[in-house]
Amino acid sequence: MNLQGKTIVVTGCGSGIGSDFAKLARLQGARVIGVDRNDPMLTLDGFVKIDLGDPAAIDAAMAQLPAHIDALANIAGVPGTAPAELVGKVNYLGLRHFTQRVMERMGEGGSVVNISSILGAEWPARLELHRELGATASFEAGAAWLAKHPVPQETCYQYFKEALIVWTYTQSQKQFLERGVRMNCVAPGPVFTPILGDFVQMLGNERVEKDAHRMKRPAFSDEVAPVIAFLCSDASRWVSGINLPVDGGLASTYI
Ligand SMILES: NC(=O)c1ccc[n+]([C@@H]2O[C@H](COP(=O)([O-])OP(=O)(O)OC[C@H]3O[C@@H](n4cnc5c(N)ncnc54)[C@H](O)[C@@H]3O)[C@@H](O)[C@H]2O)c1
């Protein structure tokens, strides 16, 4: 498996999982164009500074992205300690808008990998809401739907990761059949990155201690990156519409 010759757009390349994936993808021969709101501290083949919570900024930046893109890794995200509205814009509405724009430049064999989370596992409990949100036609229509269906601050991170999983499931087969583009999610458990402390704050000590006994340790971000690389590569060409846990087995203990 390698990524030789592929042009890959990586959001969130400035830190954590995105930074490690960008490095790995370059080592595997890909041309990596990074996207982040912050300047990256690594070597890339191109970088475009975008606030992914702002659809106008996304549209304006499209001119700086390559005309043909083989894969998109949507890794940028904010934790649930950020205001719920921002979490919705960055982790869902903006990701969706950016993906739709980038997919216009993908052909047969294209791949989109969305980073969800183990915290999105309860999507079946709110499936109808997530379907409705997923059916909104644009960033603005999604924001209007959310204004009528407010999401509580305490669970906003979980809500938008659930919504991302449902959107990926509901889009993937249409994209695969009509255009040959695959869409998958990767669902990490806890990962040692700068936002791990925010998750501890968000979930509270009781939940964190409960989970601590069920896993060896949080992942290193270079343990998540190769799974994203696999899903971007042709080795996974028959894998579409999945939400793949990369959590050292933690999710398997929830049954
Ligand atoms: N760390 C964990 O424990 C964990 C667990 C499950 C899922 N995740 C998910 O993994 C992804 C990567 O997180 P990480 O842990 O590497 O975090 P991180 O904070 O190290 O990296 C996130 C990156 O996203 C960028 N970003 C944030 N908001 C942005 C915006 N509006 N526009 C453009 N870029 C923006 C940041 O600048 C940063 O470079 C996120 O989607 C996160 O929700 C993380």
CSV table of N, CA and C in Angstrom, one decimal, residues 52-176:
chain,number,residue,atom,x,y,z
A,52,LEU,N,-12.3,26.9,8.3
A,52,LEU,CA,-13.2,26.0,7.8
A,52,LEU,C,-14.6,26.1,8.4
A,53,GLY,N,-14.8,27.1,9.3
A,53,GLY,CA,-16.1,27.4,9.8
A,53,GLY,C,-16.8,28.5,9.0
A,54,ASP,N,-16.1,28.9,7.9
A,54,ASP,CA,-16.6,30.1,7.2
A,54,ASP,C,-16.8,29.7,5.7
A,55,PRO,N,-18.0,29.5,5.2
A,55,PRO,CA,-18.2,29.0,3.9
A,55,PRO,C,-17.7,30.0,2.8
A,56,ALA,N,-17.7,31.3,3.1
A,56,ALA,CA,-17.2,32.3,2.1
A,56,ALA,C,-15.7,32.1,2.0
A,57,ALA,N,-15.1,31.9,3.1
A,57,ALA,CA,-13.6,31.7,3.1
A,57,ALA,C,-13.3,30.4,2.3
A,58,ILE,N,-14.1,29.4,2.5
A,58,ILE,CA,-13.8,28.1,1.8
A,58,ILE,C,-14.0,28.4,0.3
A,59,ASP,N,-15.1,29.1,-0.1
A,59,ASP,CA,-15.3,29.3,-1.5
A,59,ASP,C,-14.1,30.2,-2.1
A,60,ALA,N,-13.7,31.2,-1.4
A,60,ALA,CA,-12.6,32.1,-1.9
A,60,ALA,C,-11.3,31.3,-2.0
A,61,ALA,N,-11.1,30.3,-1.2
A,61,ALA,CA,-9.8,29.6,-1.2
A,61,ALA,C,-9.8,28.5,-2.2
A,62,MET,N,-10.9,28.2,-2.8
A,62,MET,CA,-10.9,27.1,-3.8
A,62,MET,C,-9.9,27.3,-5.0
A,63,ALA,N,-9.8,28.6,-5.3
A,63,ALA,CA,-8.9,28.9,-6.4
A,63,ALA,C,-7.4,28.5,-6.2
A,64,GLN,N,-7.1,28.4,-4.9
A,64,GLN,CA,-5.7,28.1,-4.5
A,64,GLN,C,-5.5,26.6,-4.5
A,65,LEU,N,-6.5,25.8,-4.6
A,65,LEU,CA,-6.4,24.3,-4.5
A,65,LEU,C,-6.2,23.7,-5.9
A,66,PRO,N,-5.6,22.5,-6.0
A,66,PRO,CA,-5.4,21.9,-7.3
A,66,PRO,C,-6.7,21.6,-8.1
A,67,ALA,N,-6.5,21.6,-9.4
A,67,ALA,CA,-7.7,21.3,-10.2
A,67,ALA,C,-8.2,19.9,-10.1
A,68,HIS,N,-7.2,19.0,-9.8
A,68,HIS,CA,-7.6,17.6,-9.6
A,68,HIS,C,-7.1,17.1,-8.3
A,69,ILE,N,-8.0,16.5,-7.5
A,69,ILE,CA,-7.7,16.0,-6.2
A,69,ILE,C,-8.1,14.6,-6.1
A,70,ASP,N,-7.1,13.7,-5.6
A,70,ASP,CA,-7.4,12.3,-5.4
A,70,ASP,C,-8.1,11.9,-4.1
A,71,ALA,N,-7.7,12.6,-3.1
A,71,ALA,CA,-8.2,12.3,-1.7
A,71,ALA,C,-8.3,13.5,-0.9
A,72,LEU,N,-9.3,13.5,0.0
A,72,LEU,CA,-9.4,14.5,1.0
A,72,LEU,C,-9.5,13.9,2.4
A,73,ALA,N,-8.6,14.3,3.3
A,73,ALA,CA,-8.7,13.9,4.7
A,73,ALA,C,-9.2,15.0,5.5
A,74,ASN,N,-10.4,14.9,6.0
A,74,ASN,CA,-11.1,16.0,6.8
A,74,ASN,C,-10.7,15.7,8.3
A,75,ILE,N,-9.6,16.3,8.7
A,75,ILE,CA,-9.1,16.0,10.1
A,75,ILE,C,-9.3,17.2,11.0
A,76,ALA,N,-9.4,18.4,10.5
A,76,ALA,CA,-9.5,19.6,11.3
A,76,ALA,C,-10.8,19.4,12.2
A,77,GLY,N,-10.7,19.9,13.4
A,77,GLY,CA,-11.9,19.9,14.3
A,77,GLY,C,-11.6,20.6,15.6
A,78,VAL,N,-12.7,21.0,16.3
A,78,VAL,CA,-12.5,21.7,17.6
A,78,VAL,C,-13.2,20.8,18.6
A,79,PRO,N,-12.8,20.9,19.9
A,79,PRO,CA,-13.4,20.1,20.9
A,79,PRO,C,-14.7,20.7,21.5
A,80,GLY,N,-15.4,20.0,22.3
A,80,GLY,CA,-16.7,20.5,22.8
A,80,GLY,C,-16.6,21.6,23.9
A,81,THR,N,-15.3,22.0,24.2
A,81,THR,CA,-15.1,23.1,25.1
A,81,THR,C,-15.3,24.4,24.3
A,82,ALA,N,-15.3,24.4,23.0
A,82,ALA,CA,-15.6,25.5,22.2
A,82,ALA,C,-17.1,25.7,22.1
A,83,PRO,N,-17.6,27.0,21.8
A,83,PRO,CA,-19.0,27.2,21.8
A,83,PRO,C,-19.7,26.3,20.8
A,84,ALA,N,-20.9,25.8,21.1
A,84,ALA,CA,-21.6,24.8,20.3
A,84,ALA,C,-21.8,25.3,18.9
A,85,GLU,N,-22.0,26.6,18.7
A,85,GLU,CA,-22.2,27.1,17.3
A,85,GLU,C,-21.0,26.9,16.5
A,86,LEU,N,-19.8,27.2,17.1
A,86,LEU,CA,-18.5,27.0,16.4
A,86,LEU,C,-18.3,25.5,16.1
A,87,VAL,N,-18.6,24.7,17.1
A,87,VAL,CA,-18.4,23.2,16.9
A,87,VAL,C,-19.2,22.8,15.7
A,88,GLY,N,-20.4,23.2,15.6
A,88,GLY,CA,-21.3,22.9,14.5
A,88,GLY,C,-20.8,23.4,13.1
A,89,LYS,N,-20.2,24.6,13.1
A,89,LYS,CA,-19.7,25.2,11.9
A,89,LYS,C,-18.5,24.5,11.4
A,90,VAL,N,-17.5,24.2,12.3
A,90,VAL,CA,-16.2,23.6,11.9
A,90,VAL,C,-16.3,22.1,11.7
A,91,ASN,N,-16.9,21.4,12.7
A,91,ASN,CA,-16.9,20.0,12.7
A,91,ASN,C,-17.9,19.4,11.7
A,92,TYR,N,-18.9,20.2,11.3
A,92,TYR,CA,-19.9,19.6,10.5
A,92,TYR,C,-20.3,20.4,9.2
A,93,LEU,N,-20.8,21.6,9.5
A,93,LEU,CA,-21.3,22.4,8.3
A,93,LEU,C,-20.2,22.8,7.4
A,94,GLY,N,-19.1,23.3,7.9
A,94,GLY,CA,-17.9,23.7,7.1
A,94,GLY,C,-17.3,22.5,6.5
A,95,LEU,N,-17.1,21.4,7.2
A,95,LEU,CA,-16.5,20.2,6.7
A,95,LEU,C,-17.3,19.7,5.5
A,96,ARG,N,-18.7,19.7,5.6
A,96,ARG,CA,-19.5,19.3,4.6
A,96,ARG,C,-19.4,20.2,3.3
A,97,HIS,N,-19.4,21.5,3.6
A,97,HIS,CA,-19.3,22.4,2.5
A,97,HIS,C,-18.0,22.3,1.7
A,98,PHE,N,-16.9,22.1,2.5
A,98,PHE,CA,-15.6,22.0,1.9
A,98,PHE,C,-15.5,20.7,1.1
A,99,THR,N,-16.1,19.6,1.7
A,99,THR,CA,-16.1,18.3,1.0
A,99,THR,C,-16.8,18.4,-0.3
A,100,GLN,N,-18.0,19.1,-0.3
A,100,GLN,CA,-18.8,19.2,-1.6
A,100,GLN,C,-18.0,19.9,-2.6
A,101,ARG,N,-17.2,21.0,-2.2
A,101,ARG,CA,-16.5,21.7,-3.2
A,101,ARG,C,-15.3,20.9,-3.7
A,102,VAL,N,-14.6,20.2,-2.8
A,102,VAL,CA,-13.4,19.4,-3.2
A,102,VAL,C,-13.9,18.3,-4.1
A,103,MET,N,-15.0,17.7,-3.8
A,103,MET,CA,-15.4,16.5,-4.6
A,103,MET,C,-15.7,16.8,-6.0
A,104,GLU,N,-16.0,18.1,-6.3
A,104,GLU,CA,-16.2,18.5,-7.7
A,104,GLU,C,-14.9,18.3,-8.5
A,105,ARG,N,-13.8,18.2,-7.8
A,105,ARG,CA,-12.5,18.0,-8.5
A,105,ARG,C,-12.0,16.6,-8.4
A,106,MET,N,-12.8,15.7,-7.9
A,106,MET,CA,-12.4,14.3,-7.8
A,106,MET,C,-13.0,13.5,-9.0
A,107,GLY,N,-12.3,12.4,-9.4
A,107,GLY,CA,-12.9,11.5,-10.3
A,107,GLY,C,-12.9,10.1,-9.8
A,108,GLU,N,-13.1,9.1,-10.7
A,108,GLU,CA,-13.2,7.7,-10.3
A,108,GLU,C,-11.9,7.4,-9.5
A,109,GLY,N,-12.1,6.7,-8.4
A,109,GLY,CA,-11.0,6.3,-7.5
A,109,GLY,C,-10.7,7.3,-6.4
A,110,GLY,N,-11.5,8.4,-6.4
A,110,GLY,CA,-11.4,9.4,-5.3
A,110,GLY,C,-11.8,8.9,-3.9
A,111,SER,N,-11.2,9.5,-2.9
A,111,SER,CA,-11.5,9.1,-1.6
A,111,SER,C,-11.7,10.2,-0.6
A,112,VAL,N,-12.7,10.2,0.2
A,112,VAL,CA,-12.9,11.2,1.3
A,112,VAL,C,-12.9,10.4,2.6
A,113,VAL,N,-12.0,10.9,3.5
A,113,VAL,CA,-11.9,10.3,4.9
A,113,VAL,C,-12.3,11.4,5.9
A,114,ASN,N,-13.3,11.1,6.6
A,114,ASN,CA,-13.8,12.1,7.6
A,114,ASN,C,-13.4,11.5,9.0
A,115,ILE,N,-12.8,12.4,9.8
A,115,ILE,CA,-12.5,11.9,11.2
A,115,ILE,C,-13.7,12.2,12.1
A,116,SER,N,-14.3,11.1,12.5
A,116,SER,CA,-15.4,11.2,13.5
A,116,SER,C,-14.8,11.0,14.9
A,117,SER,N,-15.4,10.2,15.7
A,117,SER,CA,-14.9,10.0,17.0
A,117,SER,C,-15.6,8.8,17.7
A,118,ILE,N,-15.0,8.2,18.6
A,118,ILE,CA,-15.7,7.2,19.4
A,118,ILE,C,-16.9,7.9,20.1
A,119,LEU,N,-16.8,9.2,20.3
A,119,LEU,CA,-17.9,9.9,20.9
A,119,LEU,C,-19.1,10.1,20.0
A,120,GLY,N,-19.0,9.7,18.8
A,120,GLY,CA,-20.1,9.7,17.9
A,120,GLY,C,-20.9,8.4,17.8
A,121,ALA,N,-20.6,7.5,18.8
A,121,ALA,CA,-21.2,6.2,18.7
A,121,ALA,C,-22.7,6.1,18.9
A,122,GLU,N,-23.2,7.2,19.5
A,122,GLU,CA,-24.7,7.1,19.8
A,122,GLU,C,-25.6,7.7,18.7
A,123,TRP,N,-25.1,7.7,17.5
A,123,TRP,CA,-25.9,8.3,16.4
A,123,TRP,C,-27.2,7.6,16.2
A,124,PRO,N,-27.4,6.3,16.5
A,124,PRO,CA,-28.7,5.7,16.2
A,124,PRO,C,-29.8,6.3,17.1
A,125,ALA,N,-29.4,6.8,18.2
A,125,ALA,CA,-30.4,7.4,19.1
A,125,ALA,C,-31.0,8.7,18.6
A,126,ARG,N,-30.3,9.3,17.6
A,126,ARG,CA,-30.8,10.6,17.1
A,126,ARG,C,-30.8,10.6,15.6
A,127,LEU,N,-31.0,9.4,15.0
A,127,LEU,CA,-30.9,9.2,13.6
A,127,LEU,C,-31.7,10.1,12.8
A,128,GLU,N,-33.0,10.2,13.1
A,128,GLU,CA,-33.9,11.1,12.3
A,128,GLU,C,-33.5,12.5,12.3
A,129,LEU,N,-33.0,13.0,13.4
A,129,LEU,CA,-32.5,14.4,13.4
A,129,LEU,C,-31.3,14.5,12.5
A,130,HIS,N,-30.4,13.6,12.6
A,130,HIS,CA,-29.2,13.7,11.8
A,130,HIS,C,-29.5,13.5,10.3
A,131,ARG,N,-30.5,12.7,10.0
A,131,ARG,CA,-30.9,12.6,8.6
A,131,ARG,C,-31.4,13.9,8.1
A,132,GLU,N,-32.3,14.6,8.9
A,132,GLU,CA,-32.9,15.8,8.5
A,132,GLU,C,-31.8,16.9,8.3
A,133,LEU,N,-30.9,17.0,9.2
A,133,LEU,CA,-29.8,17.9,9.1
A,133,LEU,C,-28.9,17.6,7.8
A,134,GLY,N,-28.7,16.3,7.6
A,134,GLY,CA,-27.9,15.9,6.5
A,134,GLY,C,-28.6,16.2,5.1
A,135,ALA,N,-29.9,16.3,5.2
A,135,ALA,CA,-30.6,16.6,3.9
A,135,ALA,C,-30.7,18.1,3.6
A,136,THR,N,-30.2,18.9,4.5
A,136,THR,CA,-30.2,20.4,4.2
A,136,THR,C,-29.2,20.6,3.0
A,137,ALA,N,-29.6,21.6,2.2
A,137,ALA,CA,-28.9,21.7,0.9
A,137,ALA,C,-27.6,22.5,0.9
A,138,SER,N,-27.4,23.2,2.0
A,138,SER,CA,-26.2,24.1,2.0
A,138,SER,C,-25.8,24.4,3.4
A,139,PHE,N,-24.6,25.0,3.6
A,139,PHE,CA,-24.1,25.5,4.9
A,139,PHE,C,-25.2,26.4,5.5
A,140,GLU,N,-25.7,27.3,4.8
A,140,GLU,CA,-26.7,28.3,5.3
A,140,GLU,C,-28.0,27.6,5.7
A,141,ALA,N,-28.4,26.6,4.9
A,141,ALA,CA,-29.7,25.9,5.2
A,141,ALA,C,-29.5,25.0,6.4
A,142,GLY,N,-28.3,24.5,6.6
A,142,GLY,CA,-28.0,23.7,7.8
A,142,GLY,C,-27.9,24.5,9.0
A,143,ALA,N,-27.4,25.7,8.9
A,143,ALA,CA,-27.3,26.7,10.0
A,143,ALA,C,-28.7,27.1,10.4
A,144,ALA,N,-29.6,27.3,9.4
A,144,ALA,CA,-31.0,27.7,9.7
A,144,ALA,C,-31.7,26.5,10.4
A,145,TRP,N,-31.5,25.3,9.9
A,145,TRP,CA,-32.1,24.1,10.6
A,145,TRP,C,-31.6,24.0,12.0
A,146,LEU,N,-30.4,24.3,12.3
A,146,LEU,CA,-29.8,24.2,13.6
A,146,LEU,C,-30.4,25.3,14.5
A,147,ALA,N,-30.7,26.5,13.9
A,147,ALA,CA,-31.3,27.5,14.8
A,147,ALA,C,-32.7,27.1,15.3
A,148,LYS,N,-33.3,26.3,14.5
A,148,LYS,CA,-34.7,25.8,14.9
A,148,LYS,C,-34.6,24.5,15.8
A,149,HIS,N,-33.4,23.9,15.7
A,149,HIS,CA,-33.2,22.6,16.5
A,149,HIS,C,-31.9,22.8,17.3
A,150,PRO,N,-31.9,23.6,18.3
A,150,PRO,CA,-30.6,23.9,19.0
A,150,PRO,C,-30.0,22.7,19.7
A,151,VAL,N,-28.7,22.7,19.7
A,151,VAL,CA,-27.9,21.6,20.2
A,151,VAL,C,-27.3,22.0,21.6
A,152,PRO,N,-27.6,21.2,22.6
A,152,PRO,CA,-27.0,21.6,23.9
A,152,PRO,C,-25.5,21.7,23.9
A,153,GLN,N,-24.9,22.7,24.6
A,153,GLN,CA,-23.5,22.8,24.7
A,153,GLN,C,-22.8,21.5,25.2
A,154,GLU,N,-23.4,20.9,26.2
A,154,GLU,CA,-22.7,19.8,26.9
A,154,GLU,C,-22.5,18.6,26.0
A,155,THR,N,-23.4,18.4,25.0
A,155,THR,CA,-23.2,17.3,24.1
A,155,THR,C,-23.0,17.7,22.6
A,156,CYS,N,-22.6,18.9,22.4
A,156,CYS,CA,-22.5,19.4,21.0
A,156,CYS,C,-21.4,18.6,20.2
A,157,TYR,N,-20.3,18.3,20.9
A,157,TYR,CA,-19.2,17.6,20.2
A,157,TYR,C,-19.8,16.2,19.7
A,158,GLN,N,-20.4,15.5,20.6
A,158,GLN,CA,-21.0,14.2,20.3
A,158,GLN,C,-22.0,14.3,19.1
A,159,TYR,N,-22.9,15.3,19.3
A,159,TYR,CA,-23.9,15.5,18.3
A,159,TYR,C,-23.4,15.7,16.9
A,160,PHE,N,-22.4,16.6,16.7
A,160,PHE,CA,-21.9,16.8,15.4
A,160,PHE,C,-21.0,15.7,14.8
A,161,LYS,N,-20.3,14.9,15.7
A,161,LYS,CA,-19.6,13.7,15.2
A,161,LYS,C,-20.7,12.7,14.8
A,162,GLU,N,-21.7,12.5,15.6
A,162,GLU,CA,-22.8,11.6,15.1
A,162,GLU,C,-23.4,12.0,13.8
A,163,ALA,N,-23.6,13.3,13.6
A,163,ALA,CA,-24.2,13.9,12.4
A,163,ALA,C,-23.2,13.6,11.2
A,164,LEU,N,-21.9,13.7,11.5
A,164,LEU,CA,-20.9,13.4,10.4
A,164,LEU,C,-21.0,12.0,10.0
A,165,ILE,N,-21.1,11.1,11.0
A,165,ILE,CA,-21.2,9.7,10.6
A,165,ILE,C,-22.4,9.4,9.8
A,166,VAL,N,-23.5,9.9,10.2
A,166,VAL,CA,-24.8,9.7,9.4
A,166,VAL,C,-24.7,10.3,8.0
A,167,TRP,N,-24.1,11.5,7.9
A,167,TRP,CA,-24.0,12.1,6.6
A,167,TRP,C,-23.1,11.3,5.7
A,168,THR,N,-22.0,10.8,6.3
A,168,THR,CA,-21.1,9.9,5.5
A,168,THR,C,-21.8,8.7,5.0
A,169,TYR,N,-22.5,8.0,5.9
A,169,TYR,CA,-23.3,6.8,5.6
A,169,TYR,C,-24.3,7.1,4.5
A,170,THR,N,-25.0,8.2,4.6
A,170,THR,CA,-26.1,8.4,3.6
A,170,THR,C,-25.6,8.9,2.3
A,171,GLN,N,-24.4,9.5,2.2
A,171,GLN,CA,-23.9,10.0,1.0
A,171,GLN,C,-23.1,9.0,0.2
A,172,SER,N,-22.4,8.0,1.0
A,172,SER,CA,-21.3,7.3,0.4
A,172,SER,C,-21.7,6.5,-0.8
A,173,GLN,N,-22.9,5.8,-0.7
A,173,GLN,CA,-23.2,4.9,-1.8
A,173,GLN,C,-23.6,5.6,-3.1
A,174,LYS,N,-24.3,6.7,-2.9
A,174,LYS,CA,-24.6,7.6,-4.1
A,174,LYS,C,-23.3,8.0,-4.8
A,175,GLN,N,-22.3,8.5,-4.0
A,175,GLN,CA,-21.1,9.0,-4.5
A,175,GLN,C,-20.3,7.9,-5.2
A,176,PHE,N,-20.3,6.7,-4.6
A,176,PHE,CA,-19.6,5.6,-5.1
A,176,PHE,C,-20.2,5.1,-6.4
